[in-house]
Short mmCIF file of C-alpha atoms and ligand atoms in Angstrom, two decimals:
data_model
loop_
_atom_site.label_atom_id
_atom_site.label_comp_id
_atom_site.label_asym_id
_atom_site.label_seq_id
_atom_site.Cartn_x
_atom_site.Cartn_y
_atom_site.Cartn_z
CA MET A 62 105.02 112.41 87.38
CA SER A 63 107.81 109.96 86.75
CA ALA A 64 110.43 112.68 87.25
CA GLU A 65 109.74 112.61 90.98
CA LYS A 66 112.64 110.53 92.28
CA THR A 67 112.49 111.40 95.95
CA ILE A 68 112.69 109.03 98.89
CA LEU A 69 112.49 109.23 102.64
CA SER A 70 114.59 106.24 103.71
CA ILE A 71 114.23 105.19 107.34
CA GLN A 72 116.91 102.59 108.10
CA SER A 73 120.03 101.87 110.11
CA PHE A 74 123.38 103.54 109.58
CA VAL A 75 126.73 101.81 110.13
CA THR A 76 130.18 103.38 110.05
CA HIS A 77 131.81 100.24 108.62
CA GLY A 78 130.23 98.05 106.00
CA TYR A 79 127.08 97.92 103.95
CA VAL A 80 123.72 97.41 105.60
CA GLY A 81 120.65 99.62 105.99
CA ASN A 82 120.96 103.15 104.66
CA LYS A 83 124.66 102.53 103.98
CA ALA A 84 123.67 99.73 101.60
CA ALA A 85 120.60 101.41 100.09
CA THR A 86 121.60 105.03 99.55
CA PHE A 87 124.41 104.54 97.04
CA PRO A 88 122.38 102.31 94.68
CA LEU A 89 119.41 104.67 94.88
CA GLN A 90 121.57 107.72 94.21
CA LEU A 91 123.16 105.92 91.25
CA HIS A 92 119.66 105.50 89.87
CA GLY A 93 119.16 109.23 90.21
CA PHE A 94 117.10 109.37 93.38
CA ASP A 95 117.33 112.05 96.03
CA VAL A 96 117.49 110.05 99.25
CA ASP A 97 116.64 111.74 102.55
CA ASN A 98 117.90 109.49 105.33
CA ILE A 99 116.58 108.97 108.80
CA ASN A 100 119.13 106.82 110.60
CA THR A 101 117.28 104.75 113.19
CA VAL A 102 120.59 103.70 114.69
CA SER A 103 124.11 104.94 114.17
CA LEU A 104 126.40 102.04 114.94
CA SER A 105 130.00 101.06 114.34
CA ASN A 106 128.99 97.98 112.30
CA HIS A 107 126.18 95.47 111.80
CA SER A 108 125.06 93.22 114.63
CA GLY A 109 126.81 90.09 113.35
CA TYR A 110 130.15 91.35 114.63
CA PRO A 111 131.13 90.54 118.24
CA ILE A 112 131.27 94.21 119.25
CA ILE A 113 128.71 96.85 118.35
CA CYS A 114 129.03 100.43 119.60
CA GLY A 115 126.93 103.48 118.93
CA HIS A 116 123.60 105.15 119.26
CA ARG A 117 119.98 104.10 118.89
CA MET A 118 117.31 106.65 118.09
CA ASP A 119 114.40 106.97 120.50
CA LEU A 120 110.88 108.18 119.73
CA GLN A 121 111.67 111.74 120.80
CA GLU A 122 114.60 111.97 118.42
CA TYR A 123 112.46 110.63 115.57
CA GLU A 124 109.77 113.19 116.35
CA THR A 125 112.32 116.02 116.55
CA LEU A 126 113.64 115.17 113.08
CA MET A 127 110.10 114.91 111.74
CA ASP A 128 109.32 118.33 113.26
CA GLY A 129 112.12 119.84 111.20
CA ILE A 130 111.11 117.97 108.06
CA ARG A 131 107.49 119.05 108.51
CA ALA A 132 108.29 122.67 109.41
CA ASN A 133 110.34 123.10 106.24
CA ASN A 134 107.58 121.54 104.12
CA PHE A 135 109.71 118.64 102.92
CA LEU A 136 107.08 116.01 103.75
CA SER A 137 104.91 116.36 100.68
CA SER A 138 107.94 116.11 98.39
CA TYR A 139 108.47 112.37 99.03
CA ARG A 140 107.33 110.10 96.20
CA TYR A 141 108.47 107.08 98.25
CA VAL A 142 108.94 106.09 101.87
CA LEU A 143 111.30 103.15 102.31
CA THR A 144 111.78 101.57 105.72
CA GLY A 145 114.24 98.97 106.97
CA TYR A 146 115.77 98.25 110.38
CA ILE A 147 113.98 100.18 113.10
CA ASN A 148 113.75 97.82 116.11
CA ASN A 149 111.73 100.27 118.19
CA ALA A 150 107.99 99.62 118.49
CA ASP A 151 107.19 103.28 119.21
CA ILE A 152 109.01 104.40 116.07
CA VAL A 153 107.42 101.65 113.94
CA ARG A 154 104.02 102.94 115.08
CA LYS A 155 105.07 106.55 114.41
CA VAL A 156 106.20 105.63 110.89
CA ARG A 157 102.61 104.68 110.18
CA ASP A 158 101.56 108.21 111.22
CA THR A 159 104.30 109.71 109.05
CA VAL A 160 103.15 107.68 106.04
CA ARG A 161 99.53 108.71 106.60
CA GLU A 162 100.54 112.35 106.94
CA ILE A 163 102.56 112.31 103.71
CA ARG A 164 99.77 110.46 101.86
CA THR A 165 97.18 113.04 102.92
CA LEU A 166 99.40 115.98 101.99
CA ARG A 167 100.18 114.52 98.58
CA GLU A 168 96.58 113.49 97.85
CA LYS A 169 95.64 117.15 98.16
CA GLU A 170 98.13 117.86 95.36
CA GLY A 171 96.92 114.88 93.31
CA LYS A 172 100.21 113.04 93.89
CA LYS A 173 100.96 109.46 94.77
CA LEU A 174 103.00 108.01 97.63
CA THR A 175 104.38 104.48 97.59
CA PHE A 176 105.38 103.06 100.96
CA VAL A 177 107.87 100.19 100.68
CA CYS A 178 108.17 98.42 104.03
CA ASP A 179 110.98 95.94 104.51
CA PRO A 180 110.01 94.57 107.93
CA VAL A 181 113.52 93.91 109.22
CA MET A 182 113.21 91.64 112.25
CA GLY A 183 115.43 88.61 111.84
CA ASP A 184 116.84 85.93 109.57
CA ASP A 185 116.97 82.14 109.30
CA GLY A 186 115.13 81.40 112.53
CA ILE A 187 116.81 84.09 114.64
CA MET A 188 114.74 87.09 115.67
CA TYR A 189 116.89 90.13 116.36
CA CYS A 190 114.15 92.54 117.30
CA LYS A 191 112.01 92.84 120.39
CA GLU A 192 108.69 90.93 120.50
CA GLU A 193 106.77 94.24 120.73
CA VAL A 194 108.34 95.28 117.42
CA LEU A 195 106.81 92.24 115.72
CA GLN A 196 103.40 93.27 117.04
CA ALA A 197 103.92 96.86 115.87
CA TYR A 198 104.72 95.61 112.36
CA LYS A 199 101.65 93.37 112.35
CA ASP A 200 99.57 96.46 113.14
CA MET A 201 101.13 98.72 110.51
CA ILE A 202 101.95 96.42 107.55
CA GLY A 203 98.52 97.04 105.99
CA ASN A 204 99.64 100.64 105.36
CA ALA A 205 102.47 99.42 103.17
CA ASP A 206 101.88 99.39 99.43
CA ILE A 207 104.80 97.00 99.07
CA SER A 208 106.53 94.71 101.55
CA THR A 209 109.77 92.78 101.02
CA PRO A 210 110.18 90.37 103.96
CA ASN A 211 112.66 87.53 103.95
CA TYR A 212 110.97 84.15 104.41
CA TYR A 213 111.55 84.19 108.18
CA GLU A 214 109.98 87.64 108.63
CA ALA A 215 107.05 86.62 106.43
CA SER A 216 106.65 83.57 108.69
CA LEU A 217 106.83 85.64 111.90
CA LEU A 218 104.24 88.12 110.66
CA SER A 219 101.78 85.69 109.10
CA GLY A 220 102.18 82.91 111.64
CA ILE A 221 102.74 80.50 108.73
CA ASN A 222 106.02 78.61 108.75
CA ILE A 223 107.34 78.96 105.21
CA THR A 224 108.98 75.75 104.02
CA ASP A 225 107.78 75.55 100.42
CA MET A 226 105.74 77.37 97.77
CA LYS A 227 102.42 76.32 99.29
CA THR A 228 103.20 77.92 102.65
CA ALA A 229 104.78 80.95 100.94
CA LEU A 230 101.52 81.52 99.06
CA GLN A 231 99.55 81.31 102.32
CA ALA A 232 101.86 83.84 103.93
CA ALA A 233 101.50 86.19 100.94
CA ASP A 234 97.73 85.98 101.31
CA TRP A 235 98.07 87.08 104.93
CA PHE A 236 99.81 90.28 103.73
CA HIS A 237 97.04 90.95 101.21
CA ALA A 238 94.43 90.38 103.90
CA GLN A 239 96.13 93.14 105.94
CA GLY A 240 95.99 95.49 102.93
CA THR A 241 99.53 95.19 101.53
CA LYS A 242 99.23 95.27 97.74
CA ILE A 243 102.54 93.74 96.71
CA VAL A 244 104.61 91.30 98.72
CA VAL A 245 107.95 89.87 97.69
CA ILE A 246 109.16 86.90 99.72
CA LYS A 247 112.72 87.38 98.57
CA SER A 248 114.06 83.83 98.89
CA PHE A 249 113.41 80.46 100.45
CA ARG A 250 114.99 77.03 100.20
CA THR A 251 113.07 73.78 100.18
CA LYS A 252 114.18 70.35 101.46
CA GLU A 253 113.62 68.92 97.97
CA ASP A 254 115.90 71.44 96.25
CA PRO A 255 118.55 72.77 98.66
CA GLN A 256 120.86 73.82 95.79
CA ASN A 257 118.49 76.57 94.72
CA LEU A 258 116.55 79.48 96.15
CA GLN A 259 113.04 80.35 95.07
CA PHE A 260 111.09 83.55 95.47
CA LEU A 261 107.46 84.55 95.41
CA VAL A 262 105.95 87.81 94.21
CA SER A 263 102.28 88.33 94.89
CA SER A 264 100.33 91.36 93.77
CA MET A 265 96.76 92.19 94.70
CA THR A 266 95.61 95.62 93.60
CA ASP A 267 92.16 97.02 94.25
CA GLU A 268 91.03 95.95 90.76
CA ASP A 269 92.22 92.34 91.17
CA LYS A 270 89.81 89.61 92.26
CA THR A 271 92.65 87.15 92.77
CA PRO A 272 96.33 87.90 93.31
CA GLN A 273 98.78 87.84 90.44
CA ARG A 274 101.74 85.62 91.30
CA PHE A 275 105.24 85.32 89.95
CA THR A 276 108.10 83.06 90.93
CA GLY A 277 111.61 82.19 89.91
CA VAL A 278 114.60 80.17 90.93
CA PHE A 279 118.34 80.84 91.16
CA PRO A 280 121.35 79.01 92.61
CA TYR A 281 121.94 79.21 96.36
CA LEU A 282 125.40 80.66 96.94
CA GLU A 283 126.80 78.96 100.00
CA GLY A 284 127.14 81.29 102.95
CA ARG A 285 125.42 84.06 104.82
CA TYR A 286 125.51 87.63 103.58
CA THR A 287 124.29 90.65 105.50
CA GLY A 288 122.64 93.61 103.82
CA THR A 289 121.34 91.62 100.85
CA GLY A 290 117.75 92.49 101.69
CA ASP A 291 118.62 96.18 102.08
CA VAL A 292 120.25 96.33 98.65
CA PHE A 293 117.30 94.35 97.26
CA SER A 294 114.57 96.72 98.48
CA ALA A 295 116.56 99.73 97.24
CA VAL A 296 117.17 98.49 93.70
CA PHE A 297 113.71 96.90 93.50
CA LEU A 298 112.19 100.31 94.23
CA ALA A 299 114.50 101.96 91.69
CA PHE A 300 113.58 99.47 88.94
CA LEU A 301 109.90 99.54 89.82
CA HIS A 302 109.93 103.29 89.25
CA GLN A 303 110.35 102.64 85.54
CA HIS A 304 109.48 99.00 84.87
CA PRO A 305 106.54 96.61 85.39
CA LEU A 306 106.58 94.53 88.57
CA GLU A 307 107.93 91.29 87.10
CA VAL A 308 110.72 93.10 85.24
CA ALA A 309 111.72 95.04 88.37
CA VAL A 310 111.85 91.86 90.47
CA GLY A 311 114.00 90.04 87.89
CA LYS A 312 116.45 92.91 87.68
CA ALA A 313 116.66 93.29 91.47
CA MET A 314 117.31 89.55 91.86
CA GLY A 315 119.98 89.84 89.17
CA VAL A 316 121.67 92.72 91.00
CA LEU A 317 121.92 90.66 94.17
CA GLN A 318 123.44 87.71 92.33
CA ASP A 319 125.99 90.04 90.69
CA VAL A 320 126.84 91.77 93.98
CA ILE A 321 127.20 88.52 95.94
CA LEU A 322 129.31 87.00 93.16
CA ALA A 323 131.52 90.13 93.12
CA THR A 324 131.89 89.86 96.89
CA ARG A 325 132.91 86.19 96.63
CA LYS A 326 135.38 86.95 93.86
CA GLU A 327 137.08 89.53 96.06
CA GLY A 328 137.67 87.18 98.97
CA GLY A 329 134.21 87.07 100.49
CA ASP A 330 133.21 83.44 100.04
CA GLY A 331 130.81 81.77 102.46
CA LYS A 332 133.53 80.70 104.85
CA SER A 333 135.46 83.96 104.98
CA SER A 334 135.38 86.53 107.78
CA LEU A 335 132.40 88.82 108.29
CA MET A 336 134.51 91.75 107.15
CA SER A 337 135.39 89.99 103.89
CA ARG A 338 131.73 89.23 103.33
CA GLU A 339 130.61 92.88 103.41
CA LEU A 340 128.78 93.36 100.12
CA ARG A 341 130.83 95.04 97.37
CA VAL A 342 128.21 97.69 96.80
CA THR A 343 130.50 100.47 95.58
CA ARG A 344 132.41 98.11 93.23
CA SER A 345 129.25 97.06 91.43
CA VAL A 346 128.17 100.25 89.70
CA GLN A 347 127.37 98.63 86.34
CA SER A 348 125.54 95.75 88.00
CA LEU A 349 123.46 98.04 90.17
CA LEU A 350 122.25 99.85 87.08
CA ASN A 351 121.98 96.89 84.72
CA PRO A 352 122.76 93.44 86.16
CA THR A 353 124.52 90.83 84.04
CA THR A 354 122.85 87.90 85.82
CA LEU A 355 119.44 87.18 84.39
CA VAL A 356 116.83 85.83 86.79
CA GLU A 357 113.70 84.75 84.99
CA VAL A 358 110.41 85.74 86.58
CA LYS A 359 107.56 83.42 85.62
CA PRO A 360 103.83 83.94 86.10
CA MET A 361 102.18 81.22 88.19
P1 LIG B 467 117.42 89.17 103.75
O1 LIG B 467 118.77 89.63 103.29
O2 LIG B 467 116.51 90.29 104.07
O3 LIG B 467 117.47 88.11 104.81
P2 LIG B 467 117.21 87.24 101.63
O4 LIG B 467 118.07 86.34 102.45
O5 LIG B 467 116.03 86.65 100.97
O6 LIG B 467 116.72 88.50 102.45
O7 LIG B 467 118.17 87.89 100.54
C1 LIG B 467 117.72 88.93 99.68
C2 LIG B 467 118.11 88.61 98.26
O8 LIG B 467 119.54 88.46 98.20
C3 LIG B 467 117.53 87.30 97.74
O9 LIG B 467 116.34 87.55 97.04
C4 LIG B 467 118.63 86.81 96.82
O10 LIG B 467 118.46 87.41 95.55
C5 LIG B 467 119.90 87.34 97.42
N1 LIG B 467 120.59 86.36 98.29
C6 LIG B 467 120.77 86.44 99.62
N2 LIG B 467 121.49 85.41 100.08
C7 LIG B 467 121.79 84.64 99.00
C8 LIG B 467 122.54 83.43 98.80
N3 LIG B 467 123.14 82.81 99.81
N4 LIG B 467 122.62 82.93 97.54
C9 LIG B 467 122.04 83.56 96.51
N5 LIG B 467 121.34 84.70 96.64
C10 LIG B 467 121.20 85.25 97.85
CA1 LIG B 468 118.52 86.12 104.60
CA1 LIG B 469 116.56 91.78 105.78
#
């Protein structure tokens, strides 16, 4: 039933700026999705800023929310579960139980659940989660239908240091070996071609004997942006709801190029302040729905 545009989105919340649920909810709502949020943290801003104040959910709070969601029979209504920043090993493990519970409930009604797991743990060689969280993700990633790690998270999980396409392919195979059907390694830069970013999409469904692979390349925009992955997983899910995999990936990549370019145009170039580099999510309505940048997705 393609009309079912319902998501349980388990991510961070920030008062200022656009990461986690703050970055994902608006694009998903624009695409017509009902987004039920679980905010794993409720912080003043993302962790790049010198000062971070707020609240972090513990297991009990997660379970209390789930009790309410379960008691009101909301659970079986979710067509998708999307997870991002959690940084709590107990909650990561509990999410697996939640996904299993929803899957079982929906199977009884002949309905599908797609679990999109963005295993948010770090970026560019810096791990910002606890070691036990990495282990918890290793144990649960096989339950994800789709995973969208950045190259560093894919490296942490698989134990394969991604430096080029060969190592990216090996890492993707690790995900498939765990049971993850689709993995998108969203971007990586090679020594040979530092001007560009490449990506890898690898899909291994139950019918496939070998994985289907897609790749593409787009210019590296100088500078570090936060929340790019969170916008990516949101719009990727939205496009995948109505398009084939390779089309959805191309559109999602295009959205990110549009949004980063819009951010740069409005004062957020690579050298500007963190505040100036907050992604212009709300200014990019047309792009979020139908990006102007075209990123070609080629079969390998
Ligand atoms: P994460 O944000 O989770 O670390 P990535 O760094 O791979 O993941 O970014 C997600 C997506 O955002 C990429 O697939 C790419 O489309 C876009 N992106 C992020 N940073 C840049 C950049 N500096 N230049 C161009 N595109 C970028
Ligand atoms: Ca990154
Ligand atoms: Ca990320």
